[in-house]
PDB file of C-alpha atoms in Angstrom:
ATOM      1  CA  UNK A 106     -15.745   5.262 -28.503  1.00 44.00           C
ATOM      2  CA  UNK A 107     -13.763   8.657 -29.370  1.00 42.00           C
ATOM      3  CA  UNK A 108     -12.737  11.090 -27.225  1.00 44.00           C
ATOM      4  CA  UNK A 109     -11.299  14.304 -28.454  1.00 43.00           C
ATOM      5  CA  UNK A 110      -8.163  14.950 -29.970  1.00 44.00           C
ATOM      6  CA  UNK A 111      -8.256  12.116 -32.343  1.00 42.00           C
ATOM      7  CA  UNK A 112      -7.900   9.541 -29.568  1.00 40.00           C
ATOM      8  CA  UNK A 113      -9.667   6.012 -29.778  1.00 41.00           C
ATOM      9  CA  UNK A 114     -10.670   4.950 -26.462  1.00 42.00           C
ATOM     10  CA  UNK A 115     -12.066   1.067 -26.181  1.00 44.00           C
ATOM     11  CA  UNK A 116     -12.887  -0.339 -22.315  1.00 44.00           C
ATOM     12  CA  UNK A 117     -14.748  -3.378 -21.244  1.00 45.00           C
ATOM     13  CA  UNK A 118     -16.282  -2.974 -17.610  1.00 44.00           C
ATOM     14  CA  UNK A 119     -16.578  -5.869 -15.569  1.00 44.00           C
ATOM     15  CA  UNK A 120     -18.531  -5.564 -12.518  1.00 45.00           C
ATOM     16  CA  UNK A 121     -16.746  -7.904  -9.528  1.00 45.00           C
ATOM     17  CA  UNK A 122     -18.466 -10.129  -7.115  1.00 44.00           C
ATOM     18  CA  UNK A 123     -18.757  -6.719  -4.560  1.00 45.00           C
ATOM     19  CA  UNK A 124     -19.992  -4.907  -6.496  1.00 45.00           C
ATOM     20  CA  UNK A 125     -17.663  -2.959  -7.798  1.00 45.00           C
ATOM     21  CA  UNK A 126     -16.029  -1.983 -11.208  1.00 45.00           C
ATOM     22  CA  UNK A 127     -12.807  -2.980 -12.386  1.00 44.00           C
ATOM     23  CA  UNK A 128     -11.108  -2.264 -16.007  1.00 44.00           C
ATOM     24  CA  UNK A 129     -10.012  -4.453 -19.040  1.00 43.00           C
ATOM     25  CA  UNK A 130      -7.580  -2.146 -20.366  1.00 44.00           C
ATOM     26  CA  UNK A 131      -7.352  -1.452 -24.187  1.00 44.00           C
ATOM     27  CA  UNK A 132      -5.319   1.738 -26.266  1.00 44.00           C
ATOM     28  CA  UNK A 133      -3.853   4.330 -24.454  1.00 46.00           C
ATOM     29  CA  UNK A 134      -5.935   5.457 -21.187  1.00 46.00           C
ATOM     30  CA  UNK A 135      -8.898   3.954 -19.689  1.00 45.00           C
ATOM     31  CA  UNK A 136      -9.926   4.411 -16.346  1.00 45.00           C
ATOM     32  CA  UNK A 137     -13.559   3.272 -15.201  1.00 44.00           C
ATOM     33  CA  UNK A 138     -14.538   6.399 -12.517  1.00 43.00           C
ATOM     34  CA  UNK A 139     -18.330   5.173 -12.050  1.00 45.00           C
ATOM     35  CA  UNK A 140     -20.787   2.477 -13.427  1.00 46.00           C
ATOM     36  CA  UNK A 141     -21.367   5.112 -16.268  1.00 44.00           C
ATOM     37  CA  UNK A 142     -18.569   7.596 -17.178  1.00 47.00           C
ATOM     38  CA  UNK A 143     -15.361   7.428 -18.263  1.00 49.00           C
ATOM     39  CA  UNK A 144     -12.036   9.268 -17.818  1.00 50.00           C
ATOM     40  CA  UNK A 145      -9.958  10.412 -20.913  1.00 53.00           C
ATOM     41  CA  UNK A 146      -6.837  12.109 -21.584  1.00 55.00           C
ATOM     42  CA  UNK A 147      -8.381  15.537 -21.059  1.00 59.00           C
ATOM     43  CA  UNK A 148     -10.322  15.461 -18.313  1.00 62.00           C
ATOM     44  CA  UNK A 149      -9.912  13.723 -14.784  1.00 66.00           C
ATOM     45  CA  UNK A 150     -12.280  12.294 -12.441  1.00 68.00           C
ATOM     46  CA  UNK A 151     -11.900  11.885  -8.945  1.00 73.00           C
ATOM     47  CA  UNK A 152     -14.159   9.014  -6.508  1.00 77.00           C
ATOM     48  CA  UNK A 153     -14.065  10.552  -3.077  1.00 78.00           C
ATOM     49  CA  UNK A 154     -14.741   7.661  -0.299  1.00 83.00           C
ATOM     50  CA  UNK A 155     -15.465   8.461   3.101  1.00 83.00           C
ATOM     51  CA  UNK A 156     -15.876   6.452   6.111  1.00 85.00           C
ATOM     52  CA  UNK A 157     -17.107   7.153   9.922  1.00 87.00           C
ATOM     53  CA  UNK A 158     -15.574   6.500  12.687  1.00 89.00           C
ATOM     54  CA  UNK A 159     -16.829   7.230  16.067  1.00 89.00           C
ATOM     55  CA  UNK A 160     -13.753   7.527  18.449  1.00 90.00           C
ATOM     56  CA  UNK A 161     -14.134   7.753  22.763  1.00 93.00           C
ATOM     57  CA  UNK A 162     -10.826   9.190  23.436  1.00 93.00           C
ATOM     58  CA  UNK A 163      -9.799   9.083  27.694  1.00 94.00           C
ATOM     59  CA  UNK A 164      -9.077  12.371  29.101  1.00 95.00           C
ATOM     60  CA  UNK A 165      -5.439  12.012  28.333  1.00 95.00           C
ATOM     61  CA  UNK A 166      -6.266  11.780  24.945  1.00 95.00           C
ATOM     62  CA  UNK A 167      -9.017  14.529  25.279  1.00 95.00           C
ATOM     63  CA  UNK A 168      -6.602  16.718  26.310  1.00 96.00           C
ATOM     64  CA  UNK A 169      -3.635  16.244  24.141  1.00 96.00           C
ATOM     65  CA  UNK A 170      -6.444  16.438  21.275  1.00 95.00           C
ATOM     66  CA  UNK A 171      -7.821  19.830  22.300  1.00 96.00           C
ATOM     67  CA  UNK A 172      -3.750  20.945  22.593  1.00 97.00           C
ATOM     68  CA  UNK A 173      -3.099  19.415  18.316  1.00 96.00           C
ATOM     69  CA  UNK A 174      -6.673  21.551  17.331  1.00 96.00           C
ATOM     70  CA  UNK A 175      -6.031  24.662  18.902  1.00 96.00           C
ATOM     71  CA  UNK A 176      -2.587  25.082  17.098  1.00 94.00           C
ATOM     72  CA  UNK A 177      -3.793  24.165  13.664  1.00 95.00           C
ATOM     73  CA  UNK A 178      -6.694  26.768  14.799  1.00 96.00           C
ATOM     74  CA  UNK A 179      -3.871  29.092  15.470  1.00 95.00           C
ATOM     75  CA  UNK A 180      -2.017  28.460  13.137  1.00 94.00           C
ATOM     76  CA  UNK A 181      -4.946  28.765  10.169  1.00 95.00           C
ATOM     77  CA  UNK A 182      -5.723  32.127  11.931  1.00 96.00           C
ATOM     78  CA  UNK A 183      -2.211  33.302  11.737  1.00 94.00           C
ATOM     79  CA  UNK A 184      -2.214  32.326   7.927  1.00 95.00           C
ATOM     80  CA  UNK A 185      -5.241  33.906   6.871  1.00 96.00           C
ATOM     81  CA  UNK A 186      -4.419  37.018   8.726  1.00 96.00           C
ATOM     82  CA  UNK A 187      -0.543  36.986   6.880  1.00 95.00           C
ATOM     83  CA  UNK A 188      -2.626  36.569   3.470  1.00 96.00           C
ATOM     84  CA  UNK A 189      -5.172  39.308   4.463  1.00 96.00           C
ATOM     85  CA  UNK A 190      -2.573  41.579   5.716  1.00 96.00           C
ATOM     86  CA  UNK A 191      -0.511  41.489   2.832  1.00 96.00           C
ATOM     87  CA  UNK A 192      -3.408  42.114   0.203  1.00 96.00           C
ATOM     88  CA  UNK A 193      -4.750  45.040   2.170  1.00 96.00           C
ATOM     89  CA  UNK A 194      -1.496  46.560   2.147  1.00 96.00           C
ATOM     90  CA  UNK A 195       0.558  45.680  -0.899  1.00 95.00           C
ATOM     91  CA  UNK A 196      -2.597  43.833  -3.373  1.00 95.00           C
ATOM     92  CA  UNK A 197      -0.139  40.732  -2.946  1.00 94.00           C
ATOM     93  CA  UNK A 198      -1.140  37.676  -3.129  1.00 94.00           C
ATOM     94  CA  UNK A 199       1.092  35.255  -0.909  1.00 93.00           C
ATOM     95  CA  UNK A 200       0.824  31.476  -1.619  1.00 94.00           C
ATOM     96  CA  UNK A 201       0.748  28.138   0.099  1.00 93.00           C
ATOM     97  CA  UNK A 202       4.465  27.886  -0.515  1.00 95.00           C
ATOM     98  CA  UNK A 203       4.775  31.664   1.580  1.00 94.00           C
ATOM     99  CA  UNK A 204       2.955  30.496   4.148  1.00 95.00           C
ATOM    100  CA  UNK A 205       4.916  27.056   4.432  1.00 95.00           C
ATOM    101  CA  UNK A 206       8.322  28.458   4.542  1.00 95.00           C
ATOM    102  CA  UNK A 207       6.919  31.336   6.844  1.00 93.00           C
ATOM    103  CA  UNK A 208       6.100  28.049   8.773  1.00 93.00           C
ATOM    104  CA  UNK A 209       9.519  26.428   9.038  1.00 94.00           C
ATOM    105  CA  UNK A 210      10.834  29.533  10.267  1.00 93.00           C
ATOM    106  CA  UNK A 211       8.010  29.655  13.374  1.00 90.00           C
ATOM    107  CA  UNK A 212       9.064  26.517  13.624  1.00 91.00           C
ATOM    108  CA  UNK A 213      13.060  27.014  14.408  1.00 93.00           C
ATOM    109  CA  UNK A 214      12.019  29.949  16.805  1.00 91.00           C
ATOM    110  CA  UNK A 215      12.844  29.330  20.450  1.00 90.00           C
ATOM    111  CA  UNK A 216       9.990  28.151  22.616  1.00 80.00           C
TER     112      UNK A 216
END
């Protein structure tokens, strides 16, 4: 099997006793990402696995819970309003790494 760029490619899938699939390595890269497709040196596939969990907090819990999700409300709010702000006014763009030192420095602020 070829795969741009002139690179050769060659996997053997095994499928385990739980059904899923593992790799027999061979040449350069060769990652299994499903039953049927592969991943090469261009491109890159990611398996997203998600589980639920069903959780009965007390009201101790309940409490310090609602406390942890209204500051990351806040503080999403506060970021998106920084970002908004500063495109209205100057067309700049600020990024992730803005906003996370703007972050340290709420952060060392006194209470």
């Amino acid at each position: 099997m070829s795969h741009g760029a002139g690179v050769s490619h060659h996997c053997t899938r095994n499928r385990t006793s739980g059904g899923l699939l593992n790799t027999i390595h061979r040449g350069p890269v060769c990652i299994v990402a499903s039953s049927a497709s592969y991943v090469n040196l261009l491109s890159v596939t990611t398996i997203t696995r998600s589980y639920r969990v069903r959780a009965y907090p007390n009201s101790a819990q309940i409490r310090m819970l609602n406390h942890w999700f209204g500051a990351a409300r806040w503080l999403w709010n506060h970021a998106l309003d920084m970002r908004t702000k500063a495109y209205q006014r100057r067309q700049e763009s600020i990024t992730g790494v803005d906003i996370s030192r703007h972050i340290t420095k709420l952060k060392k602020l006194p209470r």
